[in-house]
């Protein structure tokens, strides 16, 4: 259990300091160079993406998210990506919501819609509540997210 908590703690600790725009290229290079390393060694770089802001950062995150093969790292990238807006981000979240083959990613997507009044995301969440493939834990996350949605 401790082994699984370490990457999560590293991820959340990396959120503490904002990332300067000029650090983006260095971070991407570090992330790409660490692709062959195990998940636990990649969490720090992946977690740092959560501090990235702006359109360029969003576009980089989208590319990295789509290209990532490790489901755990992809999950961290989706968390970072979900704070951004735009049609491509919505498409990534919608895709993850419907991916029953990756429950952790699906749960992250459900959590990411909490507090957002996005008609497409809310509609999809309601549809998934009725899906027989949806686990009890996933539907609980969806219900919590829907309760917390508000118009902004």
Short mmCIF file of C-alpha atoms in Angstrom, two decimals:
data_model
loop_
_atom_site.label_atom_id
_atom_site.label_comp_id
_atom_site.label_asym_id
_atom_site.label_seq_id
_atom_site.Cartn_x
_atom_site.Cartn_y
_atom_site.Cartn_z
CA UNK A 1 0.00 0.00 0.00
CA UNK A 2 2.86 2.40 0.80
CA UNK A 3 4.32 1.84 -2.68
CA UNK A 4 1.08 3.05 -4.25
CA UNK A 5 0.85 6.13 -2.04
CA UNK A 6 4.33 7.45 -2.85
CA UNK A 7 3.58 8.36 -6.50
CA UNK A 8 0.32 10.03 -5.47
CA UNK A 9 2.06 12.05 -2.75
CA UNK A 10 4.81 13.10 -5.15
CA UNK A 11 2.15 14.20 -7.64
CA UNK A 12 0.32 16.39 -5.11
CA UNK A 13 3.53 17.86 -3.71
CA UNK A 14 4.55 18.87 -7.22
CA UNK A 15 1.44 21.03 -7.42
CA UNK A 16 2.78 23.38 -4.74
CA UNK A 17 4.96 25.53 -7.00
CA UNK A 18 3.76 27.10 -10.24
CA UNK A 19 5.69 26.29 -13.37
CA UNK A 20 7.17 29.18 -15.35
CA UNK A 21 6.38 29.19 -19.06
CA UNK A 22 10.06 28.94 -20.02
CA UNK A 23 10.33 25.70 -18.04
CA UNK A 24 7.81 23.95 -20.28
CA UNK A 25 10.33 22.81 -22.89
CA UNK A 26 12.70 21.48 -20.20
CA UNK A 27 9.89 19.60 -18.52
CA UNK A 28 8.72 18.05 -21.78
CA UNK A 29 12.29 16.98 -22.59
CA UNK A 30 12.63 15.42 -19.12
CA UNK A 31 9.29 13.66 -19.46
CA UNK A 32 10.18 12.29 -22.90
CA UNK A 33 13.60 11.11 -21.68
CA UNK A 34 11.97 9.23 -18.78
CA UNK A 35 9.42 7.34 -20.92
CA UNK A 36 11.27 4.05 -20.48
CA UNK A 37 11.40 4.35 -16.68
CA UNK A 38 8.85 2.71 -14.38
CA UNK A 39 5.74 4.62 -13.33
CA UNK A 40 6.99 5.45 -9.83
CA UNK A 41 10.03 7.24 -11.29
CA UNK A 42 7.94 9.21 -13.77
CA UNK A 43 5.38 10.67 -11.38
CA UNK A 44 7.35 13.78 -10.49
CA UNK A 45 7.67 14.97 -14.08
CA UNK A 46 4.07 14.01 -14.84
CA UNK A 47 2.85 15.78 -11.72
CA UNK A 48 4.66 18.98 -12.63
CA UNK A 49 2.46 19.33 -15.70
CA UNK A 50 -0.42 20.20 -13.37
CA UNK A 51 1.22 23.58 -12.77
CA UNK A 52 1.27 24.49 -16.46
CA UNK A 53 -1.10 27.21 -17.63
CA UNK A 54 -2.05 28.65 -20.99
CA UNK A 55 -2.88 27.41 -24.48
CA UNK A 56 0.59 26.11 -25.26
CA UNK A 57 0.68 24.09 -22.04
CA UNK A 58 -2.77 22.68 -22.83
CA UNK A 59 -1.66 21.65 -26.32
CA UNK A 60 1.48 19.97 -24.98
CA UNK A 61 -0.56 18.12 -22.35
CA UNK A 62 -3.04 16.95 -24.97
CA UNK A 63 -0.22 15.54 -27.11
CA UNK A 64 1.49 13.84 -24.17
CA UNK A 65 -1.82 12.44 -22.92
CA UNK A 66 -2.70 10.96 -26.32
CA UNK A 67 0.79 9.49 -26.83
CA UNK A 68 1.20 8.02 -23.34
CA UNK A 69 1.15 4.21 -23.12
CA UNK A 70 1.34 3.81 -19.31
CA UNK A 71 -2.19 4.02 -17.90
CA UNK A 72 -1.00 5.37 -14.54
CA UNK A 73 0.97 8.21 -16.11
CA UNK A 74 -1.87 8.89 -18.53
CA UNK A 75 -4.12 9.23 -15.50
CA UNK A 76 -1.80 11.88 -13.97
CA UNK A 77 -1.72 13.72 -17.29
CA UNK A 78 -5.54 13.71 -17.48
CA UNK A 79 -5.68 15.26 -14.00
CA UNK A 80 -3.38 18.03 -15.18
CA UNK A 81 -5.25 18.43 -18.44
CA UNK A 82 -8.70 18.59 -16.85
CA UNK A 83 -8.06 22.04 -15.35
CA UNK A 84 -7.83 23.46 -18.87
CA UNK A 85 -10.76 24.38 -21.12
CA UNK A 86 -11.52 23.85 -24.77
CA UNK A 87 -13.05 21.38 -27.18
CA UNK A 88 -9.98 19.11 -27.28
CA UNK A 89 -9.91 18.90 -23.47
CA UNK A 90 -13.62 18.13 -23.44
CA UNK A 91 -13.05 15.40 -26.05
CA UNK A 92 -10.27 13.86 -23.94
CA UNK A 93 -12.45 13.87 -20.81
CA UNK A 94 -15.42 12.46 -22.74
CA UNK A 95 -13.22 9.72 -24.18
CA UNK A 96 -11.90 8.79 -20.74
CA UNK A 97 -15.42 8.80 -19.25
CA UNK A 98 -16.47 6.10 -21.68
CA UNK A 99 -13.31 3.99 -21.42
CA UNK A 100 -14.47 1.03 -19.33
CA UNK A 101 -11.15 -0.70 -19.98
CA UNK A 102 -9.30 1.89 -17.86
CA UNK A 103 -11.29 2.38 -14.65
CA UNK A 104 -8.73 4.68 -12.97
CA UNK A 105 -8.76 6.98 -15.99
CA UNK A 106 -12.53 6.82 -16.08
CA UNK A 107 -12.72 7.78 -12.39
CA UNK A 108 -10.34 10.70 -12.92
CA UNK A 109 -12.53 11.92 -15.78
CA UNK A 110 -15.62 11.67 -13.55
CA UNK A 111 -13.90 13.67 -10.83
CA UNK A 112 -12.79 16.29 -13.34
CA UNK A 113 -16.34 17.25 -14.28
CA UNK A 114 -17.19 18.18 -10.70
CA UNK A 115 -18.06 21.85 -10.44
CA UNK A 116 -18.13 22.40 -14.21
CA UNK A 117 -21.29 23.34 -16.03
CA UNK A 118 -20.49 21.78 -19.37
CA UNK A 119 -23.63 20.49 -21.04
CA UNK A 120 -21.85 17.78 -23.07
CA UNK A 121 -19.99 16.43 -20.04
CA UNK A 122 -23.10 16.49 -17.86
CA UNK A 123 -25.18 14.77 -20.56
CA UNK A 124 -22.56 12.04 -20.96
CA UNK A 125 -22.31 11.56 -17.19
CA UNK A 126 -26.08 11.09 -16.95
CA UNK A 127 -25.98 8.55 -19.80
CA UNK A 128 -23.21 6.62 -18.06
CA UNK A 129 -25.22 6.40 -14.84
CA UNK A 130 -27.62 4.11 -16.72
CA UNK A 131 -24.86 2.05 -18.37
CA UNK A 132 -24.83 -1.52 -17.06
CA UNK A 133 -21.02 -1.65 -17.43
CA UNK A 134 -20.54 1.21 -14.95
CA UNK A 135 -19.19 0.08 -11.58
CA UNK A 136 -20.75 1.19 -8.33
CA UNK A 137 -17.67 3.27 -7.50
CA UNK A 138 -17.76 5.00 -10.88
CA UNK A 139 -21.46 5.83 -10.62
CA UNK A 140 -20.87 7.20 -7.12
CA UNK A 141 -18.16 9.52 -8.49
CA UNK A 142 -20.47 10.58 -11.32
CA UNK A 143 -23.31 11.36 -8.91
CA UNK A 144 -20.99 13.44 -6.70
CA UNK A 145 -19.67 15.30 -9.73
CA UNK A 146 -23.17 16.02 -10.99
CA UNK A 147 -24.33 17.27 -7.60
CA UNK A 148 -21.43 19.71 -7.52
CA UNK A 149 -21.92 21.10 -11.03
CA UNK A 150 -22.93 24.70 -11.08
CA UNK A 151 -23.36 27.39 -13.60
CA UNK A 152 -20.30 29.56 -13.86
#
